[in-house]
PDB file of C-alpha atoms in Angstrom:
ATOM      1  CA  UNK R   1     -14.490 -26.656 -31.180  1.00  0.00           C
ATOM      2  CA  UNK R   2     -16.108 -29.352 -28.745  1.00  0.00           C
ATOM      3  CA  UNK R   3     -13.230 -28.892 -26.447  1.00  0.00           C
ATOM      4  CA  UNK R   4     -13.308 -25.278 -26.563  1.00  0.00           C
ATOM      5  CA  UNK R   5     -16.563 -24.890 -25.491  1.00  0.00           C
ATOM      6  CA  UNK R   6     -15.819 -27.414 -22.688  1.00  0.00           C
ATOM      7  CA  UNK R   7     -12.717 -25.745 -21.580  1.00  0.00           C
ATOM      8  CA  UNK R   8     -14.176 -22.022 -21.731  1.00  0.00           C
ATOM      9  CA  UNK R   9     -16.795 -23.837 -19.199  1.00  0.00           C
ATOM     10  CA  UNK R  10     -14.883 -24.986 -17.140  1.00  0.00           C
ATOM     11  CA  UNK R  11     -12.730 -21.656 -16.858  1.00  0.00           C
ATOM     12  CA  UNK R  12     -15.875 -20.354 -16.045  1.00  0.00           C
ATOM     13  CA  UNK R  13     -17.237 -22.690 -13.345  1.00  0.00           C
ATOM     14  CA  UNK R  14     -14.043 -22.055 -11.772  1.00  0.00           C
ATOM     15  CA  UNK R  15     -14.181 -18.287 -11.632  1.00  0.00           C
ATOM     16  CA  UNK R  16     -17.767 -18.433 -10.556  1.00  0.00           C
ATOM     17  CA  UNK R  17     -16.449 -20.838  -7.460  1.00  0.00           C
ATOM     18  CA  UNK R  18     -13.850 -18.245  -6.482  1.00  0.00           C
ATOM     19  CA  UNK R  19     -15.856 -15.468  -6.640  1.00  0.00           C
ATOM     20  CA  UNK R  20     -18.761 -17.118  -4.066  1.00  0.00           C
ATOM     21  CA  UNK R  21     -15.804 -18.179  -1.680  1.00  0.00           C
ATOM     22  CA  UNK R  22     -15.036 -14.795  -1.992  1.00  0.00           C
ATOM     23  CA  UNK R  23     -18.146 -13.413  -1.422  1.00  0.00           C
ATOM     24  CA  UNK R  24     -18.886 -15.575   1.583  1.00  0.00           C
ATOM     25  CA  UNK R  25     -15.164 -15.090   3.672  1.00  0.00           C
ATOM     26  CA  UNK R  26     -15.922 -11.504   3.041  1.00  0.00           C
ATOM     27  CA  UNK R  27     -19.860 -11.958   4.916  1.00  0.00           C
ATOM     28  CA  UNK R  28     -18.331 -13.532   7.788  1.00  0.00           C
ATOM     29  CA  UNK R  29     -15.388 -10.870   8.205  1.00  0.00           C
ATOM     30  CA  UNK R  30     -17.916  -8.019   7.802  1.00  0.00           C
ATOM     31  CA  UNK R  31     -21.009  -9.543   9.115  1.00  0.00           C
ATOM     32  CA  UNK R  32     -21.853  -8.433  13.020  1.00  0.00           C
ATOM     33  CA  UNK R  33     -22.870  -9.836  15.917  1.00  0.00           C
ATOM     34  CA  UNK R  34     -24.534  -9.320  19.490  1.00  0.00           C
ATOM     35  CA  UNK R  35     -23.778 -11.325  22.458  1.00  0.00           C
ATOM     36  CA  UNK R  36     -25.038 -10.798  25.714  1.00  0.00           C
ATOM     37  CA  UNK R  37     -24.220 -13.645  28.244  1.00  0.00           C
ATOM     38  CA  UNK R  38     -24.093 -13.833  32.032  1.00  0.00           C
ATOM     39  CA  UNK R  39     -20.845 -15.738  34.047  1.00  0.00           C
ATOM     40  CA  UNK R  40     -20.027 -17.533  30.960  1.00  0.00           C
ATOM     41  CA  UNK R  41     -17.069 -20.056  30.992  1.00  0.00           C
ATOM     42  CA  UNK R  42     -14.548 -17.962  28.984  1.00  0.00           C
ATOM     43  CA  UNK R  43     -13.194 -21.162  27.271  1.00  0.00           C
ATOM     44  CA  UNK R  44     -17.310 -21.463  25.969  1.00  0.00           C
ATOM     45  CA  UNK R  45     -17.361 -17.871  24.982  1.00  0.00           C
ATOM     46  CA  UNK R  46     -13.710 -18.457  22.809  1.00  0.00           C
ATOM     47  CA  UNK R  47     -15.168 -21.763  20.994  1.00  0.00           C
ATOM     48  CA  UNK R  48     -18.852 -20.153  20.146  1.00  0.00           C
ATOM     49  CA  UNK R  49     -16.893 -17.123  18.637  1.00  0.00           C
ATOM     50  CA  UNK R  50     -14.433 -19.677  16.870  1.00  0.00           C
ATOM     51  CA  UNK R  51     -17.660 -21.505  15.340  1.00  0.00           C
ATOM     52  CA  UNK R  52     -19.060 -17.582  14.283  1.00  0.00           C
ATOM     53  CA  UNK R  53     -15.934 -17.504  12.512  1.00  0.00           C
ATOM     54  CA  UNK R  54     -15.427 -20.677  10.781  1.00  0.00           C
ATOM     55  CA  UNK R  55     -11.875 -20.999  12.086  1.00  0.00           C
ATOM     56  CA  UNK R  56     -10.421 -24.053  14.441  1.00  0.00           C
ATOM     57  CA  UNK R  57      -9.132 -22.579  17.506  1.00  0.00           C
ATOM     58  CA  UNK R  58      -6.982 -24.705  20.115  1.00  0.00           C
ATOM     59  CA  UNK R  59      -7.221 -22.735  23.605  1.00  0.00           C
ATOM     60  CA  UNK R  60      -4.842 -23.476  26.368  1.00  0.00           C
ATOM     61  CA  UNK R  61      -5.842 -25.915  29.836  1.00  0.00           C
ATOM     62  CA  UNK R  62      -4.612 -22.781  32.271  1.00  0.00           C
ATOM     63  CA  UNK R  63      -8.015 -20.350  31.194  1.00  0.00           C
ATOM     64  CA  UNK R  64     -10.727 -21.436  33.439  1.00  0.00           C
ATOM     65  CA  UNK R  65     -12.162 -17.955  34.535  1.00  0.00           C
ATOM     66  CA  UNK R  66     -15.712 -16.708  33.707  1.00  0.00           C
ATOM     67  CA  UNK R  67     -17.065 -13.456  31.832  1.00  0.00           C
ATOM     68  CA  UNK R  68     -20.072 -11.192  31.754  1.00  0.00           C
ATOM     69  CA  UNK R  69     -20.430 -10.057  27.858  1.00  0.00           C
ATOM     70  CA  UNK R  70     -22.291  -7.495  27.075  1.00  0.00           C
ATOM     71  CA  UNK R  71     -21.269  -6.187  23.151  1.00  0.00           C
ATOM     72  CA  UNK R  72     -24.092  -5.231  20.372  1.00  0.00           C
ATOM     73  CA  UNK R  73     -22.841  -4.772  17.169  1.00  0.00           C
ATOM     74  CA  UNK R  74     -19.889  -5.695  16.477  1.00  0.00           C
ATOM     75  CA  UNK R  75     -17.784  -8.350  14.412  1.00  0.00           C
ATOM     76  CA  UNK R  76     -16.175 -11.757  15.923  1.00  0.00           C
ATOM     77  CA  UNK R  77     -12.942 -10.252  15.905  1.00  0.00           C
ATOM     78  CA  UNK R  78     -13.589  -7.408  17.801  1.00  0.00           C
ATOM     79  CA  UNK R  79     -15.995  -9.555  20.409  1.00  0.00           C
ATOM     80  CA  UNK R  80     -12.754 -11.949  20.553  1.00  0.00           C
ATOM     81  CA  UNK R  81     -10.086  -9.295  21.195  1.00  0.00           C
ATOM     82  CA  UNK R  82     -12.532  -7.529  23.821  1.00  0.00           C
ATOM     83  CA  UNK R  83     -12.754 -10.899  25.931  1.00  0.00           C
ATOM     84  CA  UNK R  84      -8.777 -11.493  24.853  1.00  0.00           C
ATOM     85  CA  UNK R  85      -8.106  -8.041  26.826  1.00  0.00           C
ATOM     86  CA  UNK R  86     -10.434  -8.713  29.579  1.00  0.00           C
ATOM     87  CA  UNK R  87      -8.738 -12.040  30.590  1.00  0.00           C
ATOM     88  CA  UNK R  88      -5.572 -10.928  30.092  1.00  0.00           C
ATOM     89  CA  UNK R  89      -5.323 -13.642  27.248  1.00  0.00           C
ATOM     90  CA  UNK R  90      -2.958 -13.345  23.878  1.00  0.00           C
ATOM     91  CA  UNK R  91      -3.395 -15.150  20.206  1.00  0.00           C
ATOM     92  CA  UNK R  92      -1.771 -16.416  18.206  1.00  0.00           C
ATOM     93  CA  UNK R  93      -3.512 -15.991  14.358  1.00  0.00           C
ATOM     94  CA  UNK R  94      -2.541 -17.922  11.396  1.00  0.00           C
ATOM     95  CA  UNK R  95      -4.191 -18.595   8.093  1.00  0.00           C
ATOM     96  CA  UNK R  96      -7.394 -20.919   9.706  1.00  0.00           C
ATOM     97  CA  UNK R  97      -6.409 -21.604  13.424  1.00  0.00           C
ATOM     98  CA  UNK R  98      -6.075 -19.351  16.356  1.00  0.00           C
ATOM     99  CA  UNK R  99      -4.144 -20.051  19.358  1.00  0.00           C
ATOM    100  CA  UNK R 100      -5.318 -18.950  22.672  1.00  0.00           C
ATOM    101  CA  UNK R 101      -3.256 -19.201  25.932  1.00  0.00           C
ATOM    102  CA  UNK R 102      -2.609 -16.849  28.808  1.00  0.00           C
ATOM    103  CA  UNK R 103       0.612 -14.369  28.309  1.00  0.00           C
ATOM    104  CA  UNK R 104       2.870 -15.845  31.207  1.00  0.00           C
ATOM    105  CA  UNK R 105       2.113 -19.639  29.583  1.00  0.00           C
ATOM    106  CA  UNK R 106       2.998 -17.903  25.744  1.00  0.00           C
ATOM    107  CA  UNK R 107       5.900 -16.673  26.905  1.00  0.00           C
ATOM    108  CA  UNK R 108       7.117 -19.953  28.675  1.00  0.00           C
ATOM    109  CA  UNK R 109       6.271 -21.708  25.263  1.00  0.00           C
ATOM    110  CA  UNK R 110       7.640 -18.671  22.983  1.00  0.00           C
ATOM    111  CA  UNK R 111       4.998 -19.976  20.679  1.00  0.00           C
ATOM    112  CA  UNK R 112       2.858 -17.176  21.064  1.00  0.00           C
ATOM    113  CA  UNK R 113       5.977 -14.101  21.140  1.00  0.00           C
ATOM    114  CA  UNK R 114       6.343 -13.144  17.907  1.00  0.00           C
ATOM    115  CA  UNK R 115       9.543 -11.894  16.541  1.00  0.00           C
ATOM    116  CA  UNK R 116      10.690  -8.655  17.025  1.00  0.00           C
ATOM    117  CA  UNK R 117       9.232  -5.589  15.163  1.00  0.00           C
ATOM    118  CA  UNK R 118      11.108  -2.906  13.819  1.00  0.00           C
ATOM    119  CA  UNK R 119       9.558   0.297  13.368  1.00  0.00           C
ATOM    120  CA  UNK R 120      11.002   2.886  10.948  1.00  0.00           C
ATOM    121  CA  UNK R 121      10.104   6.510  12.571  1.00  0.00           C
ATOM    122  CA  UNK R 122       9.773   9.704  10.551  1.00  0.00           C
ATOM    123  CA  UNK R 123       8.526  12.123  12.860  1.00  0.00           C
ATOM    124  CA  UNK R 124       9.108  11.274  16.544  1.00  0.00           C
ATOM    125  CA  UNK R 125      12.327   9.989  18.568  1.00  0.00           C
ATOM    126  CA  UNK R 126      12.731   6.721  18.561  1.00  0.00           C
ATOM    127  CA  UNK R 127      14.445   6.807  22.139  1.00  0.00           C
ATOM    128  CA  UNK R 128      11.815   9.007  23.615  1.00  0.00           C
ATOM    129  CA  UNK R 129       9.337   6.110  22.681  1.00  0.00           C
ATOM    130  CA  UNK R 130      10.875   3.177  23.605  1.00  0.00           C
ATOM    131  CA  UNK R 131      11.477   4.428  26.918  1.00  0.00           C
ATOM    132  CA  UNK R 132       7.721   5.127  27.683  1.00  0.00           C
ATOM    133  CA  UNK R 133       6.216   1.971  26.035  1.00  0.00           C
ATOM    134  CA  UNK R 134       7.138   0.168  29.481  1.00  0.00           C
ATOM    135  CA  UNK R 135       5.546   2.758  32.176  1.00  0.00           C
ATOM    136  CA  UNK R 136       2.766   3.852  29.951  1.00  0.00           C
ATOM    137  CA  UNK R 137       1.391   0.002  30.090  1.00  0.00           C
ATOM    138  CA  UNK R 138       1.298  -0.453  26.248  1.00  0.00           C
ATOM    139  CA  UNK R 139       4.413  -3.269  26.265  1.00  0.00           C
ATOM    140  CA  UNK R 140       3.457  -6.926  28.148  1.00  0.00           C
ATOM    141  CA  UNK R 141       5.655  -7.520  31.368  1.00  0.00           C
ATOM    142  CA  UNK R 142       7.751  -8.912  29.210  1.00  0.00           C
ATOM    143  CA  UNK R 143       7.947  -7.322  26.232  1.00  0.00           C
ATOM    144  CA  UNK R 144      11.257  -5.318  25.670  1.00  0.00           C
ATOM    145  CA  UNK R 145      11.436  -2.319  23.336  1.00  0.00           C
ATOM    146  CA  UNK R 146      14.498  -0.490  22.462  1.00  0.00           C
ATOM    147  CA  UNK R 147      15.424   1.973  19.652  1.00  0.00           C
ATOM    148  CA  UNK R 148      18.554   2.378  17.376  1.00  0.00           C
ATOM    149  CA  UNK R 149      18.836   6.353  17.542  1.00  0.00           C
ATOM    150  CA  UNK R 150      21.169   6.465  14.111  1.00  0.00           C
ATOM    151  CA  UNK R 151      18.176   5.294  12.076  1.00  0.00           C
ATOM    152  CA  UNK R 152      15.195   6.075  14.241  1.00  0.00           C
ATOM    153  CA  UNK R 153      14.316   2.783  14.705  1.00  0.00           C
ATOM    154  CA  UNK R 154      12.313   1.337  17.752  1.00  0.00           C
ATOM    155  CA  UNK R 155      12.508  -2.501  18.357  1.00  0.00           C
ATOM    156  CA  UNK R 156      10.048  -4.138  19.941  1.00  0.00           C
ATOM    157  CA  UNK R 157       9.700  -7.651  20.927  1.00  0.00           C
ATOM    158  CA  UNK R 158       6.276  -8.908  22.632  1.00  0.00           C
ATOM    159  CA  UNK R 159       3.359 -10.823  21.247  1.00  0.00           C
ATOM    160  CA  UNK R 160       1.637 -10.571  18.418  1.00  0.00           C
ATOM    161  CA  UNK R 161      -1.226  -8.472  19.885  1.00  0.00           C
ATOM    162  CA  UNK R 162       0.608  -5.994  21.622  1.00  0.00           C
ATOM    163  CA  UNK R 163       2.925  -5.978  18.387  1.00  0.00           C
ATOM    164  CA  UNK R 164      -0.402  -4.654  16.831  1.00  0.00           C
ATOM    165  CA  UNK R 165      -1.373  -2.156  19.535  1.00  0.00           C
ATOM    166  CA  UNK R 166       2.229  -0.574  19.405  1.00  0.00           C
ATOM    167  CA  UNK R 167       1.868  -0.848  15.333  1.00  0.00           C
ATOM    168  CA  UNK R 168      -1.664   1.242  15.769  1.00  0.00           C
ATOM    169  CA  UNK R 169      -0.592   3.474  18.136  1.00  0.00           C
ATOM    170  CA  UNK R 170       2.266   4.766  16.379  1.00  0.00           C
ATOM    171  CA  UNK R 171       0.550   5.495  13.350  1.00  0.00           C
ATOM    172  CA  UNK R 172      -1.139   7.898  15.890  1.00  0.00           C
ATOM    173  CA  UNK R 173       1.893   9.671  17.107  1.00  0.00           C
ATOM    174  CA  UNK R 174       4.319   9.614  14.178  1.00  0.00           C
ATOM    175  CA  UNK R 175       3.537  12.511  12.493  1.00  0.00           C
ATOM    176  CA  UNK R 176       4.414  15.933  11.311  1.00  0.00           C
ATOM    177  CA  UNK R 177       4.061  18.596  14.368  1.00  0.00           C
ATOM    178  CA  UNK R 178       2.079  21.332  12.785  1.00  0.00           C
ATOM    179  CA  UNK R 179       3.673  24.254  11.856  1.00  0.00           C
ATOM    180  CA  UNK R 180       2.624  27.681  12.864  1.00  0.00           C
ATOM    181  CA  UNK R 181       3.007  30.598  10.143  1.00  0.00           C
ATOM    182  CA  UNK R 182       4.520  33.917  11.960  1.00  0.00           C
ATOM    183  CA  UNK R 183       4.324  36.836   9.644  1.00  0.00           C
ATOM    184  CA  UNK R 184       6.441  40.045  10.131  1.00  0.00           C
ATOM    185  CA  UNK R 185       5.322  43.554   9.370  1.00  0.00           C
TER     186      UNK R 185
END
């Protein structure tokens, strides 16, 4: 009985542990922030966002430029992918570091490229879109996209962030064209 009782209590310390670690990674995801800072050292700006988000973060020698931020409201990722754009920087995310280096130095290293992406296409032509990722600016200079017309497939291989932009944006063009009802009298 003694051992139940200690057992049932210590199943329950346990849960109560989980659910405040929980709790907390979910505060800093959601919570938001405001920074507004003048000529700022963008390899400053990366590690005070990397504190606000309680992850390490390893940024590469090559970024030296500075930044004007100006954002109210937001969360850490979005300030961090805002000032990633803006420098014309890429990450590289895993489960408690992110890796920051410029996209001609990723590439060199390949650590940064991520594998390539298949994208299984319902509604639009795979070929049509893989031939206007490039000239429409959404693909890196050298990311490569290609499509496999018997399945409707588009390939793309870049880095992880534009990976995600291409992932976003399709979920914005593949879908149904609207149909239009003609009735005869």
């Amino acid at each position: 009985m003694y051992f139940k009782k200690i057992l049932f209590l210590l199943v329950l310390n346990i849960f109560i542990f989980c659910m405040a670690l929980s709790v907390t990674s979910n505060a800093v995801a959601a919570s938001q922030i405001s920074v507004d800072l003048v000529n700022i050292d963008t390899r400053d700006l990366l590690k005070m966002l990397a504190k606000y988000s309680n992850k390490s973060i390893v940024i590469s020698e090559k970024i030296s430029s500075k930044i004007t931020v100006n954002l109210h409201g937001v969360s850490w990722r979005e300030a961090l992918d805002a000032v990633l754009q803006m420098q014309g920087l890429v990450k590289h995310e895993t489960a408690n570091v992110i890796m920051i280096a410029t996209a001609d130095e990723a590439v060199k290293n390949e650590q940064l490229v991520s594998q390539p992406a298949v994208f299984n296409l319902r509604y639009t032509s795979a070929d049509n879109i893989a031939k206007l990722l490039k000239p429409a600016g959404v693909l890196s200079s050298y990311g490569k996209s290609g499509a496999e017309v018997n399945t409707n497939s588009l390939v793309v291989a870049d880095t992880d962030d534009k990976i995600v932009s291409i992932k976003q944006l399709l979920k914005q063009i593949d879908v149904p064209a609207k149909q239009v009802l003609i009735e005869a009298r």
